[in-house]
PDB file of C-alpha atoms in Angstrom:
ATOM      1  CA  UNK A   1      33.566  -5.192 -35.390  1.00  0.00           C
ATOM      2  CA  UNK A   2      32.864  -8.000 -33.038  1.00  0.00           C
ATOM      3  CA  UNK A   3      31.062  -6.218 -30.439  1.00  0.00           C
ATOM      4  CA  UNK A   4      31.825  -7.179 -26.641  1.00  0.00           C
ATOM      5  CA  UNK A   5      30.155 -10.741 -25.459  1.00  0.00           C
ATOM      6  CA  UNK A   6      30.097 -11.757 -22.092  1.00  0.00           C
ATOM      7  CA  UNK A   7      28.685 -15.395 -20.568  1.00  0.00           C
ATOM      8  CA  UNK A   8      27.129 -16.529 -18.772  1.00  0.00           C
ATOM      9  CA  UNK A   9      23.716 -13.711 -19.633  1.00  0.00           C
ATOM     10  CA  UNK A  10      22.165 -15.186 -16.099  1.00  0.00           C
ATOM     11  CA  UNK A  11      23.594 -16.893 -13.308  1.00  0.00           C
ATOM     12  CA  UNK A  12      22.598 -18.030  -9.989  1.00  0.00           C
ATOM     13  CA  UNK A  13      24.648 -19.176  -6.665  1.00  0.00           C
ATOM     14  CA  UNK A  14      24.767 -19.419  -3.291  1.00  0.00           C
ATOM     15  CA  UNK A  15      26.148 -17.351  -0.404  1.00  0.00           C
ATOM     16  CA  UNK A  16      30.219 -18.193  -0.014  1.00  0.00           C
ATOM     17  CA  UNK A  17      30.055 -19.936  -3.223  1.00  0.00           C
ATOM     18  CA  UNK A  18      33.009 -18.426  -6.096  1.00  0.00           C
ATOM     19  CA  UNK A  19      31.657 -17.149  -9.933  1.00  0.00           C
ATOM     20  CA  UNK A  20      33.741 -16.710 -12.749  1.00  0.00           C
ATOM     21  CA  UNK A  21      32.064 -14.029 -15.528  1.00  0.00           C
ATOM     22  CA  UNK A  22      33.785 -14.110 -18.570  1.00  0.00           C
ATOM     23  CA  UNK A  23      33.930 -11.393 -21.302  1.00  0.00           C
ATOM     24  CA  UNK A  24      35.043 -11.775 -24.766  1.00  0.00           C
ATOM     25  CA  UNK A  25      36.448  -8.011 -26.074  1.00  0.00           C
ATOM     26  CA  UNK A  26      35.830  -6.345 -28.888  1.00  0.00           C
ATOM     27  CA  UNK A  27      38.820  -7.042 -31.511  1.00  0.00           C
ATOM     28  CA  UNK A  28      41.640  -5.072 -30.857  1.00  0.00           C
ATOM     29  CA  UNK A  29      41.138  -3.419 -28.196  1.00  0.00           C
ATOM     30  CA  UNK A  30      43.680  -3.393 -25.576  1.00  0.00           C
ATOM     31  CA  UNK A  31      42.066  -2.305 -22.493  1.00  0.00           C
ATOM     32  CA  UNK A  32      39.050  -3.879 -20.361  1.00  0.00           C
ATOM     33  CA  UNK A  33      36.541  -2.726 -17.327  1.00  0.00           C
ATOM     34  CA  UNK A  34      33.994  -3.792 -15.109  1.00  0.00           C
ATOM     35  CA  UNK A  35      31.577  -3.113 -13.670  1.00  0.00           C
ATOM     36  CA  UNK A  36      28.876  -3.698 -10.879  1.00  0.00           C
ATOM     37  CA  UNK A  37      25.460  -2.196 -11.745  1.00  0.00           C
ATOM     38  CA  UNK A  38      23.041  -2.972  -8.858  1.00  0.00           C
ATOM     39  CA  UNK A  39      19.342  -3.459  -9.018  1.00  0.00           C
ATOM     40  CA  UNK A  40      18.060   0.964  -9.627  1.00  0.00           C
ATOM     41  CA  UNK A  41      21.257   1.818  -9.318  1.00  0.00           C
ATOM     42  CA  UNK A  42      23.862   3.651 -12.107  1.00  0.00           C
ATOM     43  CA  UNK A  43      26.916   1.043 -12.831  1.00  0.00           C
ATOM     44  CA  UNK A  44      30.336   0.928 -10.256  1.00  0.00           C
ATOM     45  CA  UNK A  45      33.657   0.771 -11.661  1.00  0.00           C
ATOM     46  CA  UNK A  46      35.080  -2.460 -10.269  1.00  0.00           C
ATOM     47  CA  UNK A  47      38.285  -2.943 -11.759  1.00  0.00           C
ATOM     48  CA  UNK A  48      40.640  -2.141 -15.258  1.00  0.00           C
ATOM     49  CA  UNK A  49      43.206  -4.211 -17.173  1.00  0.00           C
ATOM     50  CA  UNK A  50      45.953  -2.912 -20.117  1.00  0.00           C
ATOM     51  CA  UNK A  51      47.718  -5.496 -21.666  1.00  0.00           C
ATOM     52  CA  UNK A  52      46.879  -8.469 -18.961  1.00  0.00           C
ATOM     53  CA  UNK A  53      47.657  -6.037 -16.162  1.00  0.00           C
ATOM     54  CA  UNK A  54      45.264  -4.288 -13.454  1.00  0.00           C
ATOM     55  CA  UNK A  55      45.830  -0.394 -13.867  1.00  0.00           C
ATOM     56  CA  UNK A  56      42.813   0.933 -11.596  1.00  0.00           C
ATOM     57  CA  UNK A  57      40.353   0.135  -9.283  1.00  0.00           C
ATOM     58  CA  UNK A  58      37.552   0.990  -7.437  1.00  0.00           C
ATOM     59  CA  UNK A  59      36.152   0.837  -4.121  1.00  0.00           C
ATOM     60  CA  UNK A  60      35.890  -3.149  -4.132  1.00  0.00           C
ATOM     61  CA  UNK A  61      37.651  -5.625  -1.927  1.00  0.00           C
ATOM     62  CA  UNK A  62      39.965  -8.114  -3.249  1.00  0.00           C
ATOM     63  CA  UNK A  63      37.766 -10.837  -3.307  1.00  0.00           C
ATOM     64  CA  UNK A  64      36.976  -9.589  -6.631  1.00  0.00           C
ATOM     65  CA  UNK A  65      39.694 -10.366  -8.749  1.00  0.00           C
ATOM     66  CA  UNK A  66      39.946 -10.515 -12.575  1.00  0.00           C
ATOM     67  CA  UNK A  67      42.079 -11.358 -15.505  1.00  0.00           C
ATOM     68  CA  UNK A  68      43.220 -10.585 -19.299  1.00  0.00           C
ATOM     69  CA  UNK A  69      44.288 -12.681 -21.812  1.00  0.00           C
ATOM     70  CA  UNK A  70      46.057 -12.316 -25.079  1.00  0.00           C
ATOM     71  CA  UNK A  71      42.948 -12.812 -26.879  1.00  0.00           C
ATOM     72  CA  UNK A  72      41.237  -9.681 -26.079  1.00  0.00           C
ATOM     73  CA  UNK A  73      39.368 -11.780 -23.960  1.00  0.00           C
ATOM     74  CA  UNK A  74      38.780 -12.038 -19.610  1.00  0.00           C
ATOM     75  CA  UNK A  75      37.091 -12.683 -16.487  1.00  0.00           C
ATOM     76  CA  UNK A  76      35.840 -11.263 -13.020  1.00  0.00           C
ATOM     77  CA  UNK A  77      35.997 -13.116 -10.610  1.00  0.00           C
ATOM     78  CA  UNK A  78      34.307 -13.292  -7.070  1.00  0.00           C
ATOM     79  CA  UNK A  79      35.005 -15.416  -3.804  1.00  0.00           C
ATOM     80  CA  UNK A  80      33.176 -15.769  -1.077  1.00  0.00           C
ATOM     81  CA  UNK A  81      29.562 -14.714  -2.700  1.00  0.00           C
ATOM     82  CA  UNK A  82      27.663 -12.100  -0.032  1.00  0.00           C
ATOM     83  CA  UNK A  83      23.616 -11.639  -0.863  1.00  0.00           C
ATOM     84  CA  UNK A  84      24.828  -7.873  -1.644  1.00  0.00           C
ATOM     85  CA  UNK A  85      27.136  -8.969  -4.785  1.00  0.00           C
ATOM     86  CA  UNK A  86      23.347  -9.249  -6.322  1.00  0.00           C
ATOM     87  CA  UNK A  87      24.001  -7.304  -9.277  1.00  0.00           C
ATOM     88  CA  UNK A  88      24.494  -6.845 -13.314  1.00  0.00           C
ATOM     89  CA  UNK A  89      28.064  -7.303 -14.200  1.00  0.00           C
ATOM     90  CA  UNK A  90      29.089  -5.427 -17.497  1.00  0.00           C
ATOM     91  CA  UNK A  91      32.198  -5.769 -18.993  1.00  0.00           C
ATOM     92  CA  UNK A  92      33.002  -2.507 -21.376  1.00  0.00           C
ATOM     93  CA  UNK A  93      36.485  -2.401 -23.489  1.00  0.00           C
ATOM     94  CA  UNK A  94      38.078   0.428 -25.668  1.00  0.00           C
ATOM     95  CA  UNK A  95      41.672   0.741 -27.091  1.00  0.00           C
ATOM     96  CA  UNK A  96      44.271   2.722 -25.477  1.00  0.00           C
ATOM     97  CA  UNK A  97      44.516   3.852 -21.744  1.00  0.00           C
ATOM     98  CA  UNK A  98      45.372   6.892 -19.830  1.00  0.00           C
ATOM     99  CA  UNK A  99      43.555  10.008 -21.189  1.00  0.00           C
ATOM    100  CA  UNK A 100      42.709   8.983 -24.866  1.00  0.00           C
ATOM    101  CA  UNK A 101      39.321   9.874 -25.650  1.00  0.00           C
ATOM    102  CA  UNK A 102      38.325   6.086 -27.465  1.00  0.00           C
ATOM    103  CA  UNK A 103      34.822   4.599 -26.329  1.00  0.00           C
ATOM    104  CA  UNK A 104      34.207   2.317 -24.590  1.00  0.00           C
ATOM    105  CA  UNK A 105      31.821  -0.969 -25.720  1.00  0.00           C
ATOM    106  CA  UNK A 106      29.950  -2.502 -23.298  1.00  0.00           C
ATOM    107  CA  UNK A 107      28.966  -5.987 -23.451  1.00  0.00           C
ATOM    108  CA  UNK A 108      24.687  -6.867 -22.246  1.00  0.00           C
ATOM    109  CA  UNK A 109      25.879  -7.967 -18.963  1.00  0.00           C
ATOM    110  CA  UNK A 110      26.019 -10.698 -16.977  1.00  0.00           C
ATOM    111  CA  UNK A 111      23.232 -11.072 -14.386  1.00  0.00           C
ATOM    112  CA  UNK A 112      24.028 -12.348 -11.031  1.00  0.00           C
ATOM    113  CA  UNK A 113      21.654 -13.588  -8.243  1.00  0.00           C
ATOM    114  CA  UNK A 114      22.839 -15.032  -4.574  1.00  0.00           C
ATOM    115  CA  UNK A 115      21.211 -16.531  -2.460  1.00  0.00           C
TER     116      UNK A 115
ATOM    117  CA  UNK B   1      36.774  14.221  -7.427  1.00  0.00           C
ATOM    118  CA  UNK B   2      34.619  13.962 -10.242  1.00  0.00           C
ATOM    119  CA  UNK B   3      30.882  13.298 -10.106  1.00  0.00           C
ATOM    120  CA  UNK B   4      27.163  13.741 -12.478  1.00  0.00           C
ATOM    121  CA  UNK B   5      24.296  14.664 -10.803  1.00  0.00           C
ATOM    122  CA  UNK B   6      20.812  13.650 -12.273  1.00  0.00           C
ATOM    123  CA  UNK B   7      18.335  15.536 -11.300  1.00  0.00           C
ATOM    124  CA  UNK B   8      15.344  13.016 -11.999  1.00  0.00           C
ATOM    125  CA  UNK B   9      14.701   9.621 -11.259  1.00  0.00           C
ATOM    126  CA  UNK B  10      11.728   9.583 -13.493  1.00  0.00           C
ATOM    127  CA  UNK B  11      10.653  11.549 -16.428  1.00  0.00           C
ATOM    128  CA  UNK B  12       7.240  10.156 -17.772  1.00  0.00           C
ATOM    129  CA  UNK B  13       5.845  12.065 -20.644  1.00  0.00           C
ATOM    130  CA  UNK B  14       3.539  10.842 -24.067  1.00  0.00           C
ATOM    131  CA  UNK B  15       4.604  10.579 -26.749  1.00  0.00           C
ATOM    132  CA  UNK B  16       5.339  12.919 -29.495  1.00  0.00           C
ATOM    133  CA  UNK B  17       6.610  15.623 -26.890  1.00  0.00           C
ATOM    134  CA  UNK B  18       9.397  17.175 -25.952  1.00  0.00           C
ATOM    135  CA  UNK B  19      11.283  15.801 -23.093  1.00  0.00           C
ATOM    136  CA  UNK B  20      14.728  17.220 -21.588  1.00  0.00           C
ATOM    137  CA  UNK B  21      17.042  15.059 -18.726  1.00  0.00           C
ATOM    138  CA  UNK B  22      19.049  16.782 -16.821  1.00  0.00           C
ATOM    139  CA  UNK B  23      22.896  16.503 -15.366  1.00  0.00           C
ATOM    140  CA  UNK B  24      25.122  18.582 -13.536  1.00  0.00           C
ATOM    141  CA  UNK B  25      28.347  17.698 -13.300  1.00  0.00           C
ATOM    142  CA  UNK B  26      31.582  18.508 -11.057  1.00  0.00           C
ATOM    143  CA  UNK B  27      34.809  18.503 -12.279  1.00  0.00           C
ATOM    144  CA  UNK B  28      38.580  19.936 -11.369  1.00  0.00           C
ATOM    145  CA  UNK B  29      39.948  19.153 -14.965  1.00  0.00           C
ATOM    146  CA  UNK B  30      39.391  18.685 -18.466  1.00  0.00           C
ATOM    147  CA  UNK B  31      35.803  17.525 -18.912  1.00  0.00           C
ATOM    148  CA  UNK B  32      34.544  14.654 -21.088  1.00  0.00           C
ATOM    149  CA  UNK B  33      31.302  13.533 -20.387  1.00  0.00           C
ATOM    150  CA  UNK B  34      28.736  11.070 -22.042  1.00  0.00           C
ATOM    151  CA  UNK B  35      25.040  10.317 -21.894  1.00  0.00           C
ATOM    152  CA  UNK B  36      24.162   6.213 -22.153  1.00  0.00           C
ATOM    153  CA  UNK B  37      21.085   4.979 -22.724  1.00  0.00           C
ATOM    154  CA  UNK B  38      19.927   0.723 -21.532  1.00  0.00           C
ATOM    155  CA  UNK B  39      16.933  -0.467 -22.390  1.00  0.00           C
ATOM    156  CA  UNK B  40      15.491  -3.154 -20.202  1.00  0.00           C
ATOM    157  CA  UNK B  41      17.323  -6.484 -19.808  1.00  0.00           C
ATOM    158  CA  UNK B  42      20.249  -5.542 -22.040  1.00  0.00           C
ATOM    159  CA  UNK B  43      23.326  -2.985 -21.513  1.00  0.00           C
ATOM    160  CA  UNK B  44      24.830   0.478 -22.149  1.00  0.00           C
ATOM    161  CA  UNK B  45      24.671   1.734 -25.947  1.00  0.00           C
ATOM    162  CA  UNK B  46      26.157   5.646 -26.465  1.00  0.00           C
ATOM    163  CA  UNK B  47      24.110   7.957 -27.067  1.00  0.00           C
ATOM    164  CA  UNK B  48      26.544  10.899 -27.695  1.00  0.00           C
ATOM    165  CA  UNK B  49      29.802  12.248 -26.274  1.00  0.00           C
ATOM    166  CA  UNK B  50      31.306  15.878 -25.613  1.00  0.00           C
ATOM    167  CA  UNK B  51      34.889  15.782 -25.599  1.00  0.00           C
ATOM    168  CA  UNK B  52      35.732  19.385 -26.583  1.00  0.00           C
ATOM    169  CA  UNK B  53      34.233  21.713 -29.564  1.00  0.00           C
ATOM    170  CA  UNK B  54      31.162  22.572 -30.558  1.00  0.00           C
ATOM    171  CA  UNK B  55      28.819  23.066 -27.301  1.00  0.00           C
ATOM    172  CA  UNK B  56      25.735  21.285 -29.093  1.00  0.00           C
ATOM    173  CA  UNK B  57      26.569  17.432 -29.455  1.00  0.00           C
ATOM    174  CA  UNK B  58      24.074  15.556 -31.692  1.00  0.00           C
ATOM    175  CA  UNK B  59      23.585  11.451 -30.939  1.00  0.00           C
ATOM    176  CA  UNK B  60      21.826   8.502 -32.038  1.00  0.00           C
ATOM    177  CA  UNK B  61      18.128   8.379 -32.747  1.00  0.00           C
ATOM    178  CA  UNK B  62      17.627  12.286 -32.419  1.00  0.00           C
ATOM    179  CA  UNK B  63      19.038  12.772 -29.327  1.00  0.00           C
ATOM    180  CA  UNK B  64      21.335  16.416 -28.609  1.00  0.00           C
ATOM    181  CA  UNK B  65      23.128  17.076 -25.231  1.00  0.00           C
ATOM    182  CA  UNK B  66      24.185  20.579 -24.528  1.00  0.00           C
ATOM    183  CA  UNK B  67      27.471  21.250 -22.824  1.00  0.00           C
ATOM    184  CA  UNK B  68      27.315  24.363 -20.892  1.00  0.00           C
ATOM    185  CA  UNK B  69      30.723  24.945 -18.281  1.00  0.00           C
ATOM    186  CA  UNK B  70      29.262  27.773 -16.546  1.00  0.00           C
ATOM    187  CA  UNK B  71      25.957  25.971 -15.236  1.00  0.00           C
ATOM    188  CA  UNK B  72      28.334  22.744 -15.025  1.00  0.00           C
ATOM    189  CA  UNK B  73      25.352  20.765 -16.820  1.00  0.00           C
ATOM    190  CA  UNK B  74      24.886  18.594 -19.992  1.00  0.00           C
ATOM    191  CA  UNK B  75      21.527  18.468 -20.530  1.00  0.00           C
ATOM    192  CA  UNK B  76      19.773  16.034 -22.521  1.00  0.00           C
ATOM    193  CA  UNK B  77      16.892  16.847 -24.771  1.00  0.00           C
ATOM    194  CA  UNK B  78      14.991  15.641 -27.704  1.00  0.00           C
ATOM    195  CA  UNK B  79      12.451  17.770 -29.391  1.00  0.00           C
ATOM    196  CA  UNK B  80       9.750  14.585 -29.946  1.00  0.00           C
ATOM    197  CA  UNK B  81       9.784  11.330 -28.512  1.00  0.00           C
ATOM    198  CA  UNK B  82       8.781   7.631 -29.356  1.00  0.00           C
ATOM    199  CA  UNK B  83       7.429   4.589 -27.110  1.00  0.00           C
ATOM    200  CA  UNK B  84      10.555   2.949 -27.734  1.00  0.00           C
ATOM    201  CA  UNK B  85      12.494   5.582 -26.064  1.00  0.00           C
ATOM    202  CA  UNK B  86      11.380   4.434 -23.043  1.00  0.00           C
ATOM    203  CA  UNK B  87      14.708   3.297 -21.206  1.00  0.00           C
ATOM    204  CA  UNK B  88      16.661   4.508 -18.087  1.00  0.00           C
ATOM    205  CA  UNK B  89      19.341   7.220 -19.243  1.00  0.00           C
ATOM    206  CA  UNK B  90      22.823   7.636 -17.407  1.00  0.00           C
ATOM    207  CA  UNK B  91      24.965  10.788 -17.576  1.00  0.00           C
ATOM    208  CA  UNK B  92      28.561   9.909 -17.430  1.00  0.00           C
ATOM    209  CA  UNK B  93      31.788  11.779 -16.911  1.00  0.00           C
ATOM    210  CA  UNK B  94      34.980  10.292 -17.501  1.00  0.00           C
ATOM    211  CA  UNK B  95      37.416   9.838 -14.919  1.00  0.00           C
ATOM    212  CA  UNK B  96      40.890   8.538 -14.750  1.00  0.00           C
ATOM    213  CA  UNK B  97      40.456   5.512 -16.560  1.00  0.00           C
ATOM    214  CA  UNK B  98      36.829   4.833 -15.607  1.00  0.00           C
ATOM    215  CA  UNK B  99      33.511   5.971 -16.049  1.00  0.00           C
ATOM    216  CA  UNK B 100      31.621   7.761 -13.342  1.00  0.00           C
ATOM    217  CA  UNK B 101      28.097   7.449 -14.008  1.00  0.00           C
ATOM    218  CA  UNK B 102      25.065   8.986 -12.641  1.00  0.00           C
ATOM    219  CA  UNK B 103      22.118   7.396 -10.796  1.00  0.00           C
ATOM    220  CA  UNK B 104      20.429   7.278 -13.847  1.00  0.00           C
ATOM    221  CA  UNK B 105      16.934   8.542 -15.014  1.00  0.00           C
ATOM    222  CA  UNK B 106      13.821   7.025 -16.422  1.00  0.00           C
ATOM    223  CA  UNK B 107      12.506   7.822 -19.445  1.00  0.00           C
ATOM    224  CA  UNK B 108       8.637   6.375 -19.702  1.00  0.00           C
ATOM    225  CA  UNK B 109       7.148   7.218 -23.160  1.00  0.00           C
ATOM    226  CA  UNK B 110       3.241   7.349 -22.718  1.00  0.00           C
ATOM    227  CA  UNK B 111       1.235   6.800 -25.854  1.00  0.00           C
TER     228      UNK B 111
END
């Protein structure tokens, strides 16, 4: 196993700016999440991908957007940076969708400051 | 809707006791629910899962959870504890194709 990596660890921009977060999957598995974990705060379900294709999300606008690649691997991102989108991203993948009871990985996060 | 409850932000306690977190949880369907544990600066590691079976779930590093569906809690409990359990703790249920997590609780080990 490969484990779930995600880059960059820390990251800092300013208000309006755009961020890319990339996430590298764990082999094989098919499916992909993010999510928002802000500072005290349990982690939000941002967004999911199967096979390169969103199949859920959360209560996010669409300035985040993401994106899955053949390799297992993908990225958030985020336009328009607000002071709120301060927050640990973690990226978490499993195999399968729907109601299959796989695990998921999650990767250490990436941590994101605006200002 | 599905949801977790924790009922403490903070648990301190030394070490060597016994310490217990607790969840509630609400749920119209099937119910799988999870407890993670993230240590400072880094991300979410499973503890244990309850899908369906036994009621009494066993985890990592000592760690049990007991599913009981007519107090709609999974408590979390573990009979002796060690500095380097200190960590926040989330209670998780599983929803359609996400994780719902709780607001998490923290776990301060005292020596």
């Amino acid at each position: 196993e490969t484990g779930v990596t995600q880059s960059p660890t820390h990251l800092i921009k300013t208000r309006g700016q755009q961020v890319t977060l990339r996430c590298s999957s764990q082999s094989g598995h098919n499916t992909v999440s993010w999510y928002q974990q802000a500072l005290g705060q349990g982690p939000q379900f941002i967004f999911q991908y199967y096979r390169e294709e969103e199949n859920g999300r959360g209560n996010f606008p669409p300035r985040f957007s993401g994106l899955q690649f053949p390799n297992y691997s993908s990225e958030l991102n985020v336009n328009a940076l607000e002071l709120d989108d301060s927050a640990l991203y973690l990226c978490a993948s499993r195999l399968g969708t729907g109601q299959a009871n796989y695990g998921y990985t999650f990767g250490s996060g990436t941590r994101l400051t605006v200002v | 809707a599905q949801s977790v409850t924790q009922l403490d932000s903070q648990v301190p306690v030394f070490e060597e006791a016994p310490v217990e977190l607790r969840c509630n949880y609400s749920s119209s369907v099937s119910v799988y629910l999870f407890w993670y544990v993230q240590y400072p600066n880094q991300g979410l590691q499973l503890l244990l899962k309850y899908l369906s079976g036994s009621t009494l779930v066993k985890g990592i590093n000592g760690f049990e959870a007991e599913f009981n569906k007519s107090q709609t809690s999974f408590h979390l409990r573990k009979p002796s504890v060690h500095i380097s359990d200190t960590a926040e703790y989330f209670c998780v249920i599983r929803g359609t194709d996400k994780l719902i997590f709780g607001t998490g609780t923290r776990l301060q080990v005292f020596p």
